mmCIF file of C-alpha atoms in Angstrom:
data_model
loop_
_atom_site.group_PDB
_atom_site.id
_atom_site.type_symbol
_atom_site.label_atom_id
_atom_site.label_comp_id
_atom_site.label_asym_id
_atom_site.label_seq_id
_atom_site.Cartn_x
_atom_site.Cartn_y
_atom_site.Cartn_z
ATOM 1 C CA MET A 19 3.299 3.878 -0.667
ATOM 2 C CA HIS A 20 0.865 6.710 -1.361
ATOM 3 C CA ASP A 21 -1.068 7.663 1.801
ATOM 4 C CA ILE A 22 -3.939 10.108 1.162
ATOM 5 C CA ILE A 23 -5.584 11.245 4.414
ATOM 6 C CA GLY A 24 -8.132 13.651 2.919
ATOM 7 C CA GLY A 25 -9.732 14.980 -0.237
ATOM 8 C CA PRO A 26 -10.306 13.186 -3.551
ATOM 9 C CA GLY A 27 -8.941 9.656 -3.732
ATOM 10 C CA GLN A 28 -8.633 9.345 0.056
ATOM 11 C CA THR A 29 -6.965 6.037 1.028
ATOM 12 C CA ALA A 30 -6.643 6.492 4.808
ATOM 13 C CA VAL A 31 -9.422 7.423 7.237
ATOM 14 C CA ARG A 32 -9.246 8.288 10.943
ATOM 15 C CA VAL A 33 -11.817 5.937 12.475
ATOM 16 C CA VAL A 34 -11.107 6.731 16.130
ATOM 17 C CA LYS A 35 -10.375 10.188 17.501
ATOM 18 C CA GLY A 36 -8.084 9.529 20.435
ATOM 19 C CA GLN A 37 -9.485 10.313 23.863
ATOM 20 C CA GLY A 38 -6.031 11.109 25.202
ATOM 21 C CA PRO A 39 -4.468 14.548 25.436
ATOM 22 C CA PRO A 40 -3.634 16.599 22.331
ATOM 23 C CA HIS A 41 -0.238 15.667 20.958
ATOM 24 C CA PRO A 42 2.307 18.441 21.648
ATOM 25 C CA SER A 43 4.198 18.106 18.358
ATOM 26 C CA MET A 44 1.438 16.957 15.974
ATOM 27 C CA SER A 45 -1.196 19.667 15.672
ATOM 28 C CA GLY A 46 -4.745 18.299 15.489
ATOM 29 C CA SER A 47 -3.679 14.836 16.655
ATOM 30 C CA TYR A 48 -4.525 13.079 19.902
ATOM 31 C CA PHE A 49 -3.037 10.135 21.768
ATOM 32 C CA GLY A 50 -5.039 7.120 20.569
ATOM 33 C CA ASP A 51 -5.947 8.445 17.101
ATOM 34 C CA THR A 52 -6.489 5.393 14.894
ATOM 35 C CA VAL A 53 -6.344 5.401 11.098
ATOM 36 C CA VAL A 54 -7.332 2.601 8.715
ATOM 37 C CA MET A 55 -5.502 2.569 5.383
ATOM 38 C CA ASP A 56 -5.799 0.957 1.982
ATOM 39 C CA ASP A 57 -2.809 2.626 0.316
ATOM 40 C CA LEU A 58 -1.519 2.010 -3.165
ATOM 41 C CA LEU A 59 2.014 0.607 -3.423
ATOM 42 C CA MET A 60 3.804 2.049 -6.417
ATOM 43 C CA GLU A 61 7.027 1.053 -8.139
ATOM 44 C CA GLY A 62 8.448 4.492 -7.295
ATOM 45 C CA PRO A 63 7.434 7.776 -5.649
ATOM 46 C CA SER A 64 5.992 9.329 -8.824
ATOM 47 C CA LEU A 65 2.216 9.603 -9.200
ATOM 48 C CA THR A 66 2.608 7.947 -12.607
ATOM 49 C CA SER A 67 4.600 4.947 -11.308
ATOM 50 C CA LYS A 68 3.245 1.465 -11.910
ATOM 51 C CA ALA A 69 1.035 0.043 -9.128
ATOM 52 C CA VAL A 70 2.548 -3.140 -7.636
ATOM 53 C CA GLY A 71 0.258 -3.782 -4.659
ATOM 54 C CA ARG A 72 -1.643 -2.439 -1.653
ATOM 55 C CA ALA A 73 -0.758 -1.667 1.965
ATOM 56 C CA GLN A 74 -3.837 -2.407 4.072
ATOM 57 C CA GLY A 75 -4.006 -2.000 7.832
ATOM 58 C CA THR A 76 -3.965 0.492 10.687
ATOM 59 C CA TYR A 77 -1.753 3.009 12.397
ATOM 60 C CA VAL A 78 -2.298 4.401 15.882
ATOM 61 C CA LEU A 79 -0.732 7.420 17.615
ATOM 62 C CA ALA A 80 0.753 5.367 20.440
ATOM 63 C CA ALA A 81 2.912 7.764 22.461
ATOM 64 C CA MET A 82 1.899 10.850 24.417
ATOM 65 C CA GLY A 83 5.056 12.940 24.186
ATOM 66 C CA VAL A 84 6.834 11.928 20.989
ATOM 67 C CA PRO A 85 5.409 11.328 17.504
ATOM 68 C CA VAL A 86 5.322 7.508 17.436
ATOM 69 C CA LEU A 87 2.900 5.356 15.463
ATOM 70 C CA ALA A 88 2.122 1.690 16.053
ATOM 71 C CA VAL A 89 1.653 0.233 12.570
ATOM 72 C CA SER A 90 0.041 -3.053 11.572
ATOM 73 C CA VAL A 91 -0.113 -3.533 7.822
ATOM 74 C CA THR A 92 -0.606 -6.342 5.338
ATOM 75 C CA VAL A 93 1.329 -5.790 2.120
ATOM 76 C CA VAL A 94 -0.517 -7.397 -0.796
ATOM 77 C CA ILE A 95 1.615 -7.911 -3.912
ATOM 78 C CA THR A 96 -0.294 -7.689 -7.203
ATOM 79 C CA GLU A 97 2.561 -7.700 -9.753
ATOM 80 C CA GLY A 98 5.677 -9.675 -10.589
ATOM 81 C CA PRO A 99 6.779 -13.146 -9.506
ATOM 82 C CA TYR A 100 5.223 -12.737 -6.033
ATOM 83 C CA ASN A 101 1.804 -11.699 -7.371
ATOM 84 C CA GLY A 102 -0.828 -12.839 -4.869
ATOM 85 C CA SER A 103 1.609 -12.980 -1.941
ATOM 86 C CA THR A 104 1.130 -11.114 1.323
ATOM 87 C CA LEU A 105 3.505 -9.956 4.017
ATOM 88 C CA VAL A 106 2.271 -8.876 7.459
ATOM 89 C CA ILE A 107 4.335 -6.163 9.153
ATOM 90 C CA ALA A 108 3.948 -4.860 12.702
ATOM 91 C CA CYS A 109 6.306 -2.047 13.628
ATOM 92 C CA ARG A 110 6.791 1.204 15.480
ATOM 93 C CA PRO A 111 8.259 3.748 13.064
ATOM 94 C CA ARG A 112 8.803 7.202 14.512
ATOM 95 C CA ARG A 113 7.306 10.143 12.678
ATOM 96 C CA HIS A 114 10.102 11.981 10.932
ATOM 97 C CA LEU A 115 10.854 14.850 8.606
ATOM 98 C CA PRO A 116 10.762 14.497 4.794
ATOM 99 C CA GLY A 117 13.880 12.717 3.603
ATOM 100 C CA GLY A 118 14.660 11.550 7.129
ATOM 101 C CA LYS A 119 15.383 7.943 7.953
ATOM 102 C CA GLY A 120 12.664 6.031 9.765
ATOM 103 C CA ASP A 121 12.963 3.139 12.170
ATOM 104 C CA ARG A 122 13.775 -0.301 10.933
ATOM 105 C CA GLY A 123 12.023 -3.394 12.179
ATOM 106 C CA GLY A 124 14.191 -5.326 14.598
ATOM 107 C CA ARG A 125 16.263 -4.421 17.632
ATOM 108 C CA ARG A 126 17.898 -1.141 18.566
ATOM 109 C CA ASP A 127 21.369 -2.544 17.746
ATOM 110 C CA GLY A 128 20.348 -2.751 14.076
ATOM 111 C CA THR A 129 19.834 -6.499 13.887
ATOM 112 C CA ALA A 130 16.509 -7.867 12.760
ATOM 113 C CA PRO A 131 14.703 -11.126 13.453
ATOM 114 C CA ALA A 132 15.142 -13.829 10.848
ATOM 115 C CA GLY A 133 12.610 -13.516 8.051
ATOM 116 C CA TYR A 134 12.178 -9.822 7.272
ATOM 117 C CA ARG A 135 13.318 -6.274 7.863
ATOM 118 C CA ALA A 136 11.148 -3.231 7.134
ATOM 119 C CA GLN A 137 12.168 0.404 7.001
ATOM 120 C CA TRP A 138 9.834 3.384 6.509
ATOM 121 C CA ARG A 139 10.678 6.940 5.515
ATOM 122 C CA ARG A 140 8.977 9.918 3.945
ATOM 123 C CA THR A 141 10.398 10.585 0.505
ATOM 124 C CA GLY A 142 10.101 14.364 0.659
ATOM 125 C CA GLU A 143 7.891 14.183 -2.423
ATOM 126 C CA ASP A 144 4.611 14.827 -0.617
ATOM 127 C CA VAL A 145 1.928 16.046 -2.996
ATOM 128 C CA SER A 146 0.073 18.118 -0.380
ATOM 129 C CA ALA A 147 -0.622 18.340 3.347
ATOM 130 C CA VAL A 148 -3.016 15.368 3.000
ATOM 131 C CA TYR A 149 -1.070 13.320 0.398
ATOM 132 C CA MET A 150 2.175 11.775 1.657
ATOM 133 C CA VAL A 151 4.538 9.547 -0.262
ATOM 134 C CA LEU A 152 6.323 7.014 1.970
ATOM 135 C CA GLU A 153 9.094 4.637 1.047
ATOM 136 C CA LEU A 154 8.653 1.165 2.496
ATOM 137 C CA ASP A 155 11.864 -0.837 2.118
ATOM 138 C CA VAL A 156 11.224 -4.500 2.922
ATOM 139 C CA HIS A 157 13.732 -7.325 2.725
ATOM 140 C CA ALA A 158 12.133 -10.739 3.205
ATOM 141 C CA THR A 159 13.445 -14.273 3.173
ATOM 142 C CA VAL A 160 11.336 -16.661 1.130
ATOM 143 C CA PRO A 161 11.409 -20.477 1.153
ATOM 144 C CA ASP A 162 13.748 -22.298 -1.244
ATOM 145 C CA GLY A 163 12.081 -22.895 -4.579
ATOM 146 C CA ALA A 164 9.656 -19.989 -4.130
ATOM 147 C CA ALA A 165 12.014 -17.267 -5.346
ATOM 148 C CA PRO A 166 13.801 -16.372 -8.567
ATOM 149 C CA ALA A 167 17.562 -16.882 -8.660
ATOM 150 C CA PRO A 168 19.251 -15.843 -5.365
ATOM 151 C CA GLY A 169 20.225 -12.189 -5.289
ATOM 152 C CA ARG A 170 17.898 -11.189 -8.120
ATOM 153 C CA ARG A 171 16.473 -7.765 -7.391
ATOM 154 C CA HIS A 172 13.130 -6.685 -8.783
ATOM 155 C CA GLY A 173 12.520 -3.111 -9.949
ATOM 156 C CA TRP A 174 9.927 -2.583 -7.253
ATOM 157 C CA GLY A 175 12.248 -3.254 -4.371
ATOM 158 C CA LEU A 176 11.792 -6.901 -3.344
ATOM 159 C CA SER A 177 15.111 -8.663 -3.095
ATOM 160 C CA ALA A 178 14.945 -12.435 -3.202
ATOM 161 C CA ASP A 179 17.415 -13.994 -0.766
ATOM 162 C CA SER A 180 16.737 -17.646 -0.002
#
């Protein structure tokens, strides 16, 4: 997922400047900041990777003391056997350092609700201070008959487990 928060090709825009206090660990950010995104989903982290969809939604700075975002995003698939499909994800990934592991959807004990699991992390391949590359690892269960052969893994990261 390529998230560009400024400059040419911007894909994410802060639409609400939070009215809360300045965030102690995120310079220039305020509790309540709200960003709307229409990010490109790529097959890999490279700028020349094939586009496979869009991530459209919002993220909000939702904690006063720690860097936590509340994310609501619709993943729109535009390539492969699931072309035209959407997946809605609501999660609370913590902001983390490049290469660090983000939160996974589900409970603290590592289990996830039936249906899907999502994990976010920065790849460490950020292009600039306003161009971040994020890895979104989603495992979803699809209805019988809607997926390729069980266990088949697509190059762009969607594993079909029915």
